[in-house]
mmCIF file of C-alpha atoms in Angstrom:
data_model
loop_
_atom_site.group_PDB
_atom_site.id
_atom_site.type_symbol
_atom_site.label_atom_id
_atom_site.label_comp_id
_atom_site.label_asym_id
_atom_site.label_seq_id
_atom_site.Cartn_x
_atom_site.Cartn_y
_atom_site.Cartn_z
ATOM 1 C CA ASN A 18 197.632 86.183 57.014
ATOM 2 C CA ASP A 19 197.030 83.152 54.808
ATOM 3 C CA THR A 20 196.142 84.466 51.364
ATOM 4 C CA GLY A 21 196.084 81.056 49.713
ATOM 5 C CA ALA A 22 198.636 81.475 46.919
ATOM 6 C CA LEU A 23 201.213 79.046 48.319
ATOM 7 C CA ASP A 24 198.526 76.616 49.505
ATOM 8 C CA SER A 25 197.224 76.412 45.926
ATOM 9 C CA ILE A 26 200.497 75.162 44.427
ATOM 10 C CA PHE A 27 200.026 71.527 43.306
ATOM 11 C CA ALA A 28 196.780 71.457 45.291
ATOM 12 C CA PRO A 29 193.315 70.585 43.964
ATOM 13 C CA LYS A 30 190.880 73.417 43.473
ATOM 14 C CA THR A 31 188.041 71.175 44.636
ATOM 15 C CA THR A 32 188.039 68.140 46.907
ATOM 16 C CA MET A 33 185.069 65.902 47.629
ATOM 17 C CA ILE A 34 184.557 62.974 49.980
ATOM 18 C CA SER A 35 181.947 60.358 48.992
ATOM 19 C CA PHE A 36 180.107 58.360 51.654
ATOM 20 C CA ASP A 37 177.197 55.925 51.444
ATOM 21 C CA ASP A 38 174.732 58.626 52.485
ATOM 22 C CA GLY A 39 176.037 61.597 50.513
ATOM 23 C CA ARG A 40 178.947 63.695 49.360
ATOM 24 C CA LEU A 41 180.890 66.439 51.083
ATOM 25 C CA THR A 42 182.803 69.125 49.192
ATOM 26 C CA LEU A 43 185.658 70.983 50.836
ATOM 27 C CA ASP A 44 187.435 74.209 50.075
ATOM 28 C CA SER A 45 191.160 73.453 49.970
ATOM 29 C CA THR A 46 191.888 76.906 51.421
ATOM 30 C CA ASP A 47 190.181 76.298 54.787
ATOM 31 C CA SER A 48 191.474 74.191 57.685
ATOM 32 C CA ASP A 49 189.403 71.052 56.957
ATOM 33 C CA GLY A 50 190.214 71.240 53.262
ATOM 34 C CA LYS A 51 193.936 71.591 53.942
ATOM 35 C CA LEU A 52 193.883 68.434 56.059
ATOM 36 C CA VAL A 53 192.241 66.560 53.188
ATOM 37 C CA VAL A 54 194.865 67.872 50.738
ATOM 38 C CA ASP A 55 197.617 66.737 53.140
ATOM 39 C CA LYS A 56 196.102 63.248 53.226
ATOM 40 C CA ILE A 57 195.775 63.206 49.429
ATOM 41 C CA ASN A 58 199.467 64.104 49.142
ATOM 42 C CA GLU A 59 200.425 61.265 51.516
ATOM 43 C CA VAL A 60 198.632 58.817 49.221
ATOM 44 C CA LEU A 61 200.041 60.414 46.063
ATOM 45 C CA LYS A 62 203.617 60.034 47.298
ATOM 46 C CA GLU A 63 203.055 56.281 47.460
ATOM 47 C CA SER A 64 201.184 56.109 44.169
ATOM 48 C CA PHE A 65 203.939 57.940 42.272
ATOM 49 C CA VAL A 66 206.522 55.289 43.206
ATOM 50 C CA SER A 67 204.236 52.275 42.738
ATOM 51 C CA GLN A 68 205.034 49.929 39.880
ATOM 52 C CA LYS A 69 201.498 48.481 39.915
ATOM 53 C CA ILE A 70 200.081 50.743 37.246
ATOM 54 C CA SER A 71 197.659 49.947 34.453
ATOM 55 C CA THR A 72 195.734 51.766 31.750
ATOM 56 C CA ILE A 73 191.970 51.679 32.232
ATOM 57 C CA ASP A 74 188.986 52.776 30.190
ATOM 58 C CA GLU A 75 186.443 55.467 30.922
ATOM 59 C CA SER A 76 183.883 53.091 32.380
ATOM 60 C CA ASP A 77 186.420 52.063 35.050
ATOM 61 C CA TRP A 78 187.010 55.735 35.871
ATOM 62 C CA GLN A 79 183.290 56.390 36.199
ATOM 63 C CA GLU A 80 182.885 53.323 38.409
ATOM 64 C CA ALA A 81 185.674 54.649 40.655
ATOM 65 C CA LEU A 82 183.925 58.032 40.964
ATOM 66 C CA ALA A 83 180.740 56.319 42.114
ATOM 67 C CA GLN A 84 182.476 54.547 45.014
ATOM 68 C CA ASN A 85 183.337 55.827 48.471
ATOM 69 C CA GLY A 86 186.596 57.757 48.545
ATOM 70 C CA ILE A 87 188.271 61.108 47.997
ATOM 71 C CA TYR A 88 187.989 62.962 44.687
ATOM 72 C CA ALA A 89 190.226 65.873 43.696
ATOM 73 C CA ASP A 90 189.899 68.241 40.732
ATOM 74 C CA TYR A 91 193.059 70.264 40.036
ATOM 75 C CA SER A 92 191.308 72.291 37.291
ATOM 76 C CA VAL A 93 194.575 72.520 35.312
ATOM 77 C CA PRO A 94 197.043 69.814 34.188
ATOM 78 C CA VAL A 95 199.604 68.846 36.817
ATOM 79 C CA GLY A 96 202.887 67.148 35.869
ATOM 80 C CA VAL A 97 203.781 64.051 37.898
ATOM 81 C CA LYS A 98 207.537 64.762 37.943
ATOM 82 C CA PRO A 99 207.190 68.424 39.048
ATOM 83 C CA MET A 100 204.717 67.350 41.725
ATOM 84 C CA MET A 101 207.126 64.677 42.940
ATOM 85 C CA ASP A 102 209.802 67.381 43.237
ATOM 86 C CA PHE A 103 207.394 69.647 45.132
ATOM 87 C CA LEU A 104 206.401 66.869 47.571
ATOM 88 C CA GLY A 105 209.994 65.721 48.048
ATOM 89 C CA CYS A 106 209.055 62.299 46.726
ATOM 90 C CA GLU A 107 211.922 59.909 46.031
ATOM 91 C CA GLY A 108 211.069 57.972 42.902
ATOM 92 C CA PRO A 109 212.109 57.175 39.339
ATOM 93 C CA ASP A 110 213.535 60.008 37.217
ATOM 94 C CA GLN A 111 211.000 59.115 34.553
ATOM 95 C CA PRO A 112 207.485 58.610 36.018
ATOM 96 C CA LEU A 113 205.231 55.918 34.592
ATOM 97 C CA PHE A 114 202.804 58.599 33.324
ATOM 98 C CA ASP A 115 203.155 62.312 32.579
ATOM 99 C CA SER A 116 200.291 64.363 33.981
ATOM 100 C CA PHE A 117 196.731 64.434 35.278
ATOM 101 C CA ASP A 118 194.085 66.950 36.275
ATOM 102 C CA ARG A 119 191.678 64.775 38.260
ATOM 103 C CA MET A 120 192.161 61.853 40.608
ATOM 104 C CA VAL A 121 190.175 59.703 43.003
ATOM 105 C CA ILE A 122 191.324 57.574 45.944
ATOM 106 C CA VAL A 123 188.953 54.619 46.247
ATOM 107 C CA ILE A 124 188.163 52.968 49.564
ATOM 108 C CA GLY A 125 186.505 49.996 47.894
ATOM 109 C CA ASP A 126 184.526 47.295 49.658
ATOM 110 C CA GLY A 127 185.409 45.577 52.925
ATOM 111 C CA THR A 128 187.130 42.603 51.287
ATOM 112 C CA LYS A 129 190.044 44.529 49.778
ATOM 113 C CA THR A 130 192.873 45.985 51.844
ATOM 114 C CA SER A 131 194.794 47.761 49.073
ATOM 115 C CA ILE A 132 194.073 51.388 48.169
ATOM 116 C CA PRO A 133 193.787 52.063 44.413
ATOM 117 C CA VAL A 134 194.226 55.561 43.011
ATOM 118 C CA TYR A 135 192.733 56.513 39.655
ATOM 119 C CA PHE A 136 194.041 59.368 37.499
ATOM 120 C CA ARG A 137 192.434 61.161 34.552
ATOM 121 C CA ASN A 138 194.034 63.395 31.940
ATOM 122 C CA SER A 139 191.055 65.303 30.535
ATOM 123 C CA GLU A 140 193.060 66.712 27.616
ATOM 124 C CA THR A 141 194.079 63.300 26.266
ATOM 125 C CA GLY A 142 191.207 61.228 27.669
ATOM 126 C CA GLU A 143 193.708 58.815 29.225
ATOM 127 C CA HIS A 144 193.093 57.065 32.541
ATOM 128 C CA ARG A 145 195.487 55.258 34.864
ATOM 129 C CA SER A 146 194.992 52.992 37.853
ATOM 130 C CA VAL A 147 197.724 52.644 40.496
ATOM 131 C CA ILE A 148 197.656 50.196 43.405
ATOM 132 C CA THR A 149 199.320 51.594 46.532
ATOM 133 C CA THR A 150 200.375 50.095 49.848
ATOM 134 C CA PHE A 151 198.814 52.958 51.785
ATOM 135 C CA SER A 152 197.087 51.823 54.981
ATOM 136 C CA LYS A 153 193.370 51.380 54.482
ATOM 137 C CA ASP A 154 192.807 51.646 58.242
ATOM 138 C CA ASN A 155 194.625 54.992 58.241
ATOM 139 C CA LEU A 156 192.365 56.303 55.495
ATOM 140 C CA LEU A 157 189.142 54.987 57.061
ATOM 141 C CA GLU A 158 190.023 56.536 60.419
ATOM 142 C CA PHE A 159 190.761 59.864 58.731
ATOM 143 C CA LEU A 160 187.497 59.872 56.754
ATOM 144 C CA SER A 161 185.457 58.965 59.834
ATOM 145 C CA THR A 162 186.144 62.454 61.230
ATOM 146 C CA TYR A 163 184.182 63.920 58.298
ATOM 147 C CA SER A 164 181.316 61.414 58.223
ATOM 148 C CA THR A 165 179.156 63.363 60.698
ATOM 149 C CA LYS A 166 179.269 66.627 58.745
ATOM 150 C CA PRO A 167 176.194 67.709 56.725
ATOM 151 C CA MET A 168 176.174 65.946 53.359
ATOM 152 C CA LEU A 169 175.270 67.496 50.017
ATOM 153 C CA ASN A 170 173.029 66.046 47.329
ATOM 154 C CA LEU A 171 175.510 66.032 44.440
ATOM 155 C CA ALA A 172 175.645 63.964 41.276
ATOM 156 C CA TYR A 173 177.850 63.760 38.206
ATOM 157 C CA SER A 174 175.971 64.357 34.983
ATOM 158 C CA PHE A 175 176.852 60.811 33.801
ATOM 159 C CA GLU A 176 175.062 59.424 36.883
ATOM 160 C CA LEU A 177 171.907 61.273 35.765
ATOM 161 C CA ASN A 178 172.361 60.242 32.099
ATOM 162 C CA LEU A 179 172.559 63.909 31.164
ATOM 163 C CA ASP A 180 175.708 63.228 29.123
ATOM 164 C CA LYS A 181 173.889 61.048 26.576
ATOM 165 C CA LYS A 182 171.782 62.260 23.688
ATOM 166 C CA VAL A 183 168.296 60.759 23.796
ATOM 167 C CA GLU A 184 166.581 60.904 20.431
ATOM 168 C CA GLY A 185 162.833 61.209 19.981
ATOM 169 C CA GLU A 186 160.322 62.277 17.389
ATOM 170 C CA GLY A 187 160.007 65.930 16.436
ATOM 171 C CA GLN A 188 160.867 68.096 19.418
ATOM 172 C CA ASN A 189 160.923 65.128 21.798
ATOM 173 C CA HIS A 190 164.642 64.786 22.188
ATOM 174 C CA GLN A 191 167.222 65.938 24.705
ATOM 175 C CA LYS A 192 168.223 69.416 23.609
ATOM 176 C CA VAL A 193 171.019 69.918 26.162
ATOM 177 C CA ILE A 194 173.705 67.379 27.020
ATOM 178 C CA LEU A 195 176.509 67.853 29.538
ATOM 179 C CA ASP A 196 180.115 66.852 29.892
ATOM 180 C CA PRO A 197 179.992 63.590 31.903
ATOM 181 C CA TYR A 198 181.970 65.037 34.826
ATOM 182 C CA ILE A 199 180.041 68.197 35.594
ATOM 183 C CA LEU A 200 179.159 67.938 39.274
ATOM 184 C CA LEU A 201 175.596 69.118 39.799
ATOM 185 C CA PRO A 202 174.092 70.204 43.111
ATOM 186 C CA LEU A 203 170.551 68.797 43.086
ATOM 187 C CA ASP A 204 169.411 71.017 45.938
ATOM 188 C CA SER A 205 169.213 74.791 45.721
ATOM 189 C CA MET A 206 172.394 76.857 45.868
ATOM 190 C CA GLU A 207 172.613 80.047 47.883
ATOM 191 C CA MET A 208 173.338 83.036 45.658
ATOM 192 C CA ASN A 209 174.715 86.373 46.825
ATOM 193 C CA SER A 210 176.660 89.420 45.787
ATOM 194 C CA ILE A 211 179.973 90.694 47.130
ATOM 195 C CA LYS A 212 181.647 94.084 47.216
ATOM 196 C CA ALA A 213 185.265 95.191 46.894
ATOM 197 C CA ASP A 214 186.579 96.542 50.197
ATOM 198 C CA TYR A 215 188.582 99.763 50.172
ATOM 199 C CA ILE A 216 192.336 99.252 50.524
ATOM 200 C CA ASN A 217 194.855 102.087 50.316
ATOM 201 C CA VAL A 218 197.867 100.323 48.832
ATOM 202 C CA SER A 219 200.245 103.281 49.009
ATOM 203 C CA GLU A 220 199.797 103.610 52.782
ATOM 204 C CA ASN A 221 201.701 100.336 53.104
ATOM 205 C CA ALA A 222 204.542 101.293 50.743
ATOM 206 C CA GLU A 223 207.294 100.877 53.351
ATOM 207 C CA LYS A 224 206.047 97.412 54.352
ATOM 208 C CA ILE A 225 206.062 96.392 50.687
ATOM 209 C CA LEU A 226 209.603 97.735 50.240
ATOM 210 C CA SER A 227 210.787 95.594 53.142
ATOM 211 C CA VAL A 228 209.072 92.433 51.890
ATOM 212 C CA MET A 229 210.493 92.972 48.388
ATOM 213 C CA GLY A 230 214.025 93.316 49.771
ATOM 214 C CA TYR A 231 214.599 97.011 49.083
ATOM 215 C CA ASN A 232 216.764 99.253 51.259
ATOM 216 C CA LYS A 233 214.466 102.180 52.085
ATOM 217 C CA ASN A 234 217.482 104.371 52.858
ATOM 218 C CA THR A 235 219.024 104.064 49.398
ATOM 219 C CA VAL A 236 216.082 103.544 47.039
ATOM 220 C CA ARG A 237 214.952 106.655 45.133
ATOM 221 C CA ARG A 238 211.312 107.681 45.459
ATOM 222 C CA PHE A 239 209.164 109.573 42.939
ATOM 223 C CA THR A 240 205.549 110.554 43.540
ATOM 224 C CA ARG A 241 202.943 110.909 40.835
ATOM 225 C CA THR A 242 199.141 111.153 40.962
ATOM 226 C CA ASP A 243 197.924 108.082 42.905
ATOM 227 C CA THR A 244 201.288 106.395 42.251
ATOM 228 C CA ILE A 245 204.637 106.050 44.023
ATOM 229 C CA LEU A 246 207.644 104.887 42.012
ATOM 230 C CA PHE A 247 210.697 103.368 43.737
ATOM 231 C CA VAL A 248 213.895 102.982 41.704
ATOM 232 C CA ASP A 249 217.263 101.446 42.469
ATOM 233 C CA SER A 250 220.144 100.436 40.203
ATOM 234 C CA LYS A 251 218.552 97.084 39.352
ATOM 235 C CA SER A 252 214.774 97.441 39.343
ATOM 236 C CA THR A 253 211.653 99.568 39.666
ATOM 237 C CA LEU A 254 208.691 99.121 41.992
ATOM 238 C CA THR A 255 205.429 100.896 41.236
ATOM 239 C CA VAL A 256 202.879 101.228 44.030
ATOM 240 C CA GLY A 257 199.588 102.277 42.469
ATOM 241 C CA LYS A 258 196.154 102.987 43.852
ATOM 242 C CA ASN A 259 195.146 99.318 43.912
ATOM 243 C CA TYR A 260 198.153 97.409 42.593
ATOM 244 C CA ILE A 261 201.901 96.965 42.839
ATOM 245 C CA GLU A 262 204.234 96.175 39.947
ATOM 246 C CA TYR A 263 207.874 95.091 40.092
ATOM 247 C CA GLU A 264 210.213 94.899 37.095
ATOM 248 C CA THR A 265 213.890 94.379 36.397
ATOM 249 C CA SER A 266 215.642 94.396 33.055
ATOM 250 C CA ALA A 267 218.106 91.555 33.703
ATOM 251 C CA SER A 268 217.150 88.176 35.193
ATOM 252 C CA GLN A 269 220.278 88.031 37.369
ATOM 253 C CA ASP A 270 219.132 91.233 39.069
ATOM 254 C CA GLY A 271 215.664 89.884 39.875
ATOM 255 C CA ILE A 272 214.343 88.518 43.163
ATOM 256 C CA ARG A 273 216.064 85.173 43.711
ATOM 257 C CA ILE A 274 213.591 82.417 44.677
ATOM 258 C CA GLY A 275 215.586 79.306 43.776
ATOM 259 C CA ASN A 276 218.696 77.835 42.249
ATOM 260 C CA ASP A 277 217.097 75.738 39.518
ATOM 261 C CA GLY A 278 214.724 76.104 36.595
ATOM 262 C CA ASN A 279 212.007 73.754 37.853
ATOM 263 C CA ILE A 280 208.355 74.762 37.610
ATOM 264 C CA ALA A 281 207.886 73.577 41.216
ATOM 265 C CA THR A 282 210.518 76.043 42.448
ATOM 266 C CA ALA A 283 209.152 78.875 40.302
ATOM 267 C CA ALA A 284 205.551 78.358 41.417
ATOM 268 C CA ALA A 285 206.246 77.814 45.118
ATOM 269 C CA GLY A 286 208.745 80.664 45.369
ATOM 270 C CA SER A 287 206.437 83.099 43.593
ATOM 271 C CA ALA A 288 203.428 82.095 45.677
ATOM 272 C CA SER A 289 205.369 82.475 48.923
ATOM 273 C CA LEU A 290 206.323 86.056 48.019
ATOM 274 C CA ILE A 291 202.739 86.849 46.952
ATOM 275 C CA ASP A 292 201.452 85.680 50.333
ATOM 276 C CA LYS A 293 203.977 87.896 52.123
ATOM 277 C CA ILE A 294 203.056 90.936 50.026
ATOM 278 C CA ILE A 295 199.300 90.575 50.456
ATOM 279 C CA SER A 296 199.826 89.995 54.187
ATOM 280 C CA CYS A 297 200.825 93.668 54.364
ATOM 281 C CA PHE A 298 197.121 94.490 53.997
ATOM 282 C CA GLU A 299 193.898 93.799 55.862
ATOM 283 C CA VAL A 300 192.270 91.292 53.509
ATOM 284 C CA ASN A 301 188.966 89.526 54.204
ATOM 285 C CA GLY A 302 189.601 85.911 55.236
ATOM 286 C CA ASN A 303 187.289 84.574 52.493
ATOM 287 C CA THR A 304 189.369 86.308 49.807
ATOM 288 C CA LYS A 305 192.031 83.961 48.421
ATOM 289 C CA LEU A 306 194.384 83.694 45.457
ATOM 290 C CA TYR A 307 194.634 80.480 43.449
ATOM 291 C CA ILE A 308 197.158 79.526 40.751
ATOM 292 C CA SER A 309 195.519 79.016 37.361
ATOM 293 C CA THR A 310 198.600 78.066 35.308
ATOM 294 C CA PRO A 311 199.202 74.424 34.284
ATOM 295 C CA LEU A 312 202.113 73.030 36.328
ATOM 296 C CA THR A 313 203.477 70.559 33.808
ATOM 297 C CA ASP A 314 206.698 71.952 32.311
ATOM 298 C CA GLU A 315 209.758 70.594 34.091
ATOM 299 C CA LYS A 316 212.412 72.862 32.571
ATOM 300 C CA LYS A 317 211.940 76.180 30.770
ATOM 301 C CA GLU A 318 214.041 79.297 30.585
ATOM 302 C CA GLU A 319 211.061 81.415 31.546
ATOM 303 C CA TYR A 320 207.736 80.773 33.255
ATOM 304 C CA ILE A 321 204.750 83.103 33.306
ATOM 305 C CA LEU A 322 202.435 82.255 36.190
ATOM 306 C CA TYR A 323 198.890 83.493 36.759
ATOM 307 C CA PHE A 324 196.947 83.668 40.026
ATOM 308 C CA ASP A 325 193.249 84.551 40.255
ATOM 309 C CA TYR A 326 190.947 85.589 43.062
ATOM 310 C CA LEU A 327 188.371 83.437 44.816
ATOM 311 C CA TYR A 328 185.748 84.482 47.321
ATOM 312 C CA ASP A 329 184.542 81.634 49.514
ATOM 313 C CA ALA A 330 186.107 79.225 46.949
ATOM 314 C CA VAL A 331 184.140 80.758 44.021
ATOM 315 C CA PRO A 332 186.102 82.508 41.213
ATOM 316 C CA VAL A 333 185.836 86.294 40.981
ATOM 317 C CA SER A 334 186.047 87.653 37.434
ATOM 318 C CA LEU A 335 188.269 90.728 37.077
ATOM 319 C CA ASN A 336 189.427 92.496 33.928
ATOM 320 C CA ASP A 337 192.830 90.835 34.380
ATOM 321 C CA HIS A 338 194.486 88.098 36.397
ATOM 322 C CA GLY A 339 194.782 88.868 40.090
ATOM 323 C CA CYS A 340 198.531 88.380 39.832
ATOM 324 C CA THR A 341 201.014 87.746 37.014
ATOM 325 C CA VAL A 342 204.582 86.643 37.725
ATOM 326 C CA THR A 343 207.470 86.087 35.325
ATOM 327 C CA VAL A 344 210.281 83.832 36.557
ATOM 328 C CA ARG A 345 213.534 83.442 34.657
ATOM 329 C CA ASP A 346 216.571 81.405 35.759
ATOM 330 C CA GLY A 347 215.237 81.089 39.300
ATOM 331 C CA CYS A 348 214.551 84.838 39.681
ATOM 332 C CA ILE A 349 211.359 86.896 39.534
ATOM 333 C CA THR A 350 211.850 89.505 36.811
ATOM 334 C CA HIS A 351 208.302 90.882 36.702
ATOM 335 C CA MET A 352 205.347 90.799 39.073
ATOM 336 C CA LYS A 353 202.036 92.645 39.027
ATOM 337 C CA ILE A 354 199.521 92.141 41.848
ATOM 338 C CA PHE A 355 196.094 93.717 42.055
ATOM 339 C CA ILE A 356 195.390 94.021 45.766
ATOM 340 C CA ARG A 357 191.782 92.983 46.402
ATOM 341 C CA SER A 358 189.599 92.186 49.377
ATOM 342 C CA PHE A 359 185.961 91.148 49.071
ATOM 343 C CA SER A 360 183.113 90.871 51.552
ATOM 344 C CA GLU A 361 179.459 89.886 51.208
ATOM 345 C CA ALA A 362 177.071 92.614 50.044
ATOM 346 C CA GLU A 363 173.672 90.896 50.138
ATOM 347 C CA LYS A 364 171.876 87.566 49.880
ATOM 348 C CA LEU A 365 170.085 86.848 46.607
ATOM 349 C CA GLU A 366 167.407 84.392 45.521
ATOM 350 C CA GLU A 367 168.438 80.723 45.626
ATOM 351 C CA SER A 368 169.143 78.926 42.353
ATOM 352 C CA TYR A 369 168.868 75.353 41.039
ATOM 353 C CA ALA A 370 171.563 74.068 38.708
ATOM 354 C CA LEU A 371 169.088 72.014 36.674
ATOM 355 C CA ASP A 372 167.034 75.163 35.979
ATOM 356 C CA VAL A 373 170.167 76.763 34.549
ATOM 357 C CA LEU A 374 170.263 74.210 31.723
ATOM 358 C CA GLU A 375 166.954 75.471 30.347
ATOM 359 C CA LYS A 376 168.145 79.074 30.577
ATOM 360 C CA VAL A 377 171.348 78.252 28.671
ATOM 361 C CA TYR A 378 169.308 76.582 25.929
ATOM 362 C CA GLY A 379 167.032 79.623 25.793
ATOM 363 C CA LYS A 380 170.024 81.910 25.208
ATOM 364 C CA VAL A 381 171.544 79.774 22.438
ATOM 365 C CA ASN A 382 168.272 78.416 20.987
ATOM 366 C CA ARG A 383 169.790 75.283 19.494
ATOM 367 C CA ASP A 384 170.867 71.819 20.611
ATOM 368 C CA ILE A 385 174.032 72.212 22.662
ATOM 369 C CA GLU A 386 176.609 70.418 24.757
ATOM 370 C CA ILE A 387 177.693 72.173 27.943
ATOM 371 C CA ASN A 388 181.377 71.495 28.610
ATOM 372 C CA GLU A 389 181.546 73.266 31.969
ATOM 373 C CA LEU A 390 179.041 74.651 34.460
ATOM 374 C CA ILE A 391 180.392 76.494 37.491
ATOM 375 C CA PRO A 392 179.355 79.420 39.695
ATOM 376 C CA GLY A 393 181.356 82.636 39.571
ATOM 377 C CA TYR A 394 181.221 86.284 40.590
ATOM 378 C CA GLU A 395 180.743 88.802 37.755
ATOM 379 C CA LYS A 396 180.889 92.583 38.170
ATOM 380 C CA GLN A 397 177.490 94.268 38.067
ATOM 381 C CA GLY A 398 177.597 97.958 38.852
ATOM 382 C CA ASP A 399 179.310 98.468 42.196
ATOM 383 C CA THR A 400 179.125 94.811 43.255
ATOM 384 C CA TYR A 401 179.997 91.343 41.987
ATOM 385 C CA ARG A 402 177.025 89.000 41.590
ATOM 386 C CA LYS A 403 177.244 85.220 41.892
ATOM 387 C CA ILE A 404 175.987 83.688 38.650
ATOM 388 C CA TRP A 405 176.337 80.446 36.704
ATOM 389 C CA ASN A 406 178.925 80.279 33.923
ATOM 390 C CA ALA A 407 178.254 77.692 31.233
ATOM 391 C CA THR A 408 180.893 76.940 28.602
ATOM 392 C CA VAL A 409 179.477 75.955 25.197
ATOM 393 C CA ASP A 410 181.789 75.451 22.198
ATOM 394 C CA GLY A 411 184.518 77.378 23.991
ATOM 395 C CA ASP A 412 182.288 80.380 24.704
ATOM 396 C CA LYS A 413 181.215 81.381 28.206
ATOM 397 C CA ILE A 414 177.515 82.037 28.724
ATOM 398 C CA ALA A 415 176.475 83.898 31.866
ATOM 399 C CA VAL A 416 173.192 82.840 33.461
ATOM 400 C CA TYR A 417 171.597 84.953 36.209
#
């Protein structure tokens, strides 16, 4: 049962293919999306070892986004060196740049045979261009398999000039401006609500013990209300009503996932175990876990990694992270997983992203800049409703 945790390591949260007649977004957790991520990684392996690198300005980056190609948004910073380690990429010990969170592979026009890759670091505002030797014919043939799929009417806010303040007299000025790289659906978006499916975690206690490497014949078992506690000489495992929690006091007694202190090893090893644990349960195929921790630190004594839930590629807001893992010296010393499965409850009225802008302004009642605008599921009574989340000055504003 593919729960998505391992697939999310060093993978973009969103991928998009741009054609002449439209754009196509793909969920990197489904089969088509995984193929696109695999192709992106093939190109990245060549770009990371290329010496043809240059610094570009923001207008070059925006021009690249407007061309045909593959765009990827990782949502969090990704370190080049850790990603090279994860992909098994042979290259220089010191990469030519440190990290990025967005990238685009540009097909270009018919006269050029080289494939350029553009990188953006949103935190620093830096942009890089790398020329690769990747086969253009290979990329065109790959993209042709997606060209017949239904296209979406999507535009970046900078393409609509919604990122620029237009002054006018009196009230005749643009009251809401957007971050240039908010991707807006210009057609209506289907809205719905989802419900949490019932899962009895404790019924699968013996499966969990096996996956976690416990000997069921020697581990001590204590039962409390809605909770089972397993204890051995090195660790404790709590199986609650809707969660499991593992803890050990000494790192050398933890669950060994690697022999080094690299973030790539910590993230991949943790995600692999998470997938195995959640596979003990019947989880809806649209319910996935996605890593939300920046993957930039190459060497640390301890990493704390967070994974959050998605339903049909849309974030689900819980009171806590879906999973928290602490890795020290190549061993998991603490892990807490909330076991969740979601399914659709009902269809709701369709929504237009551009209408949301007016609603955000109405809630704040002043001139604003929206830094982020994304759909998400928020708990409402017994269900989770899909809404728009707008980020203004670091604060999240929910729009129904």
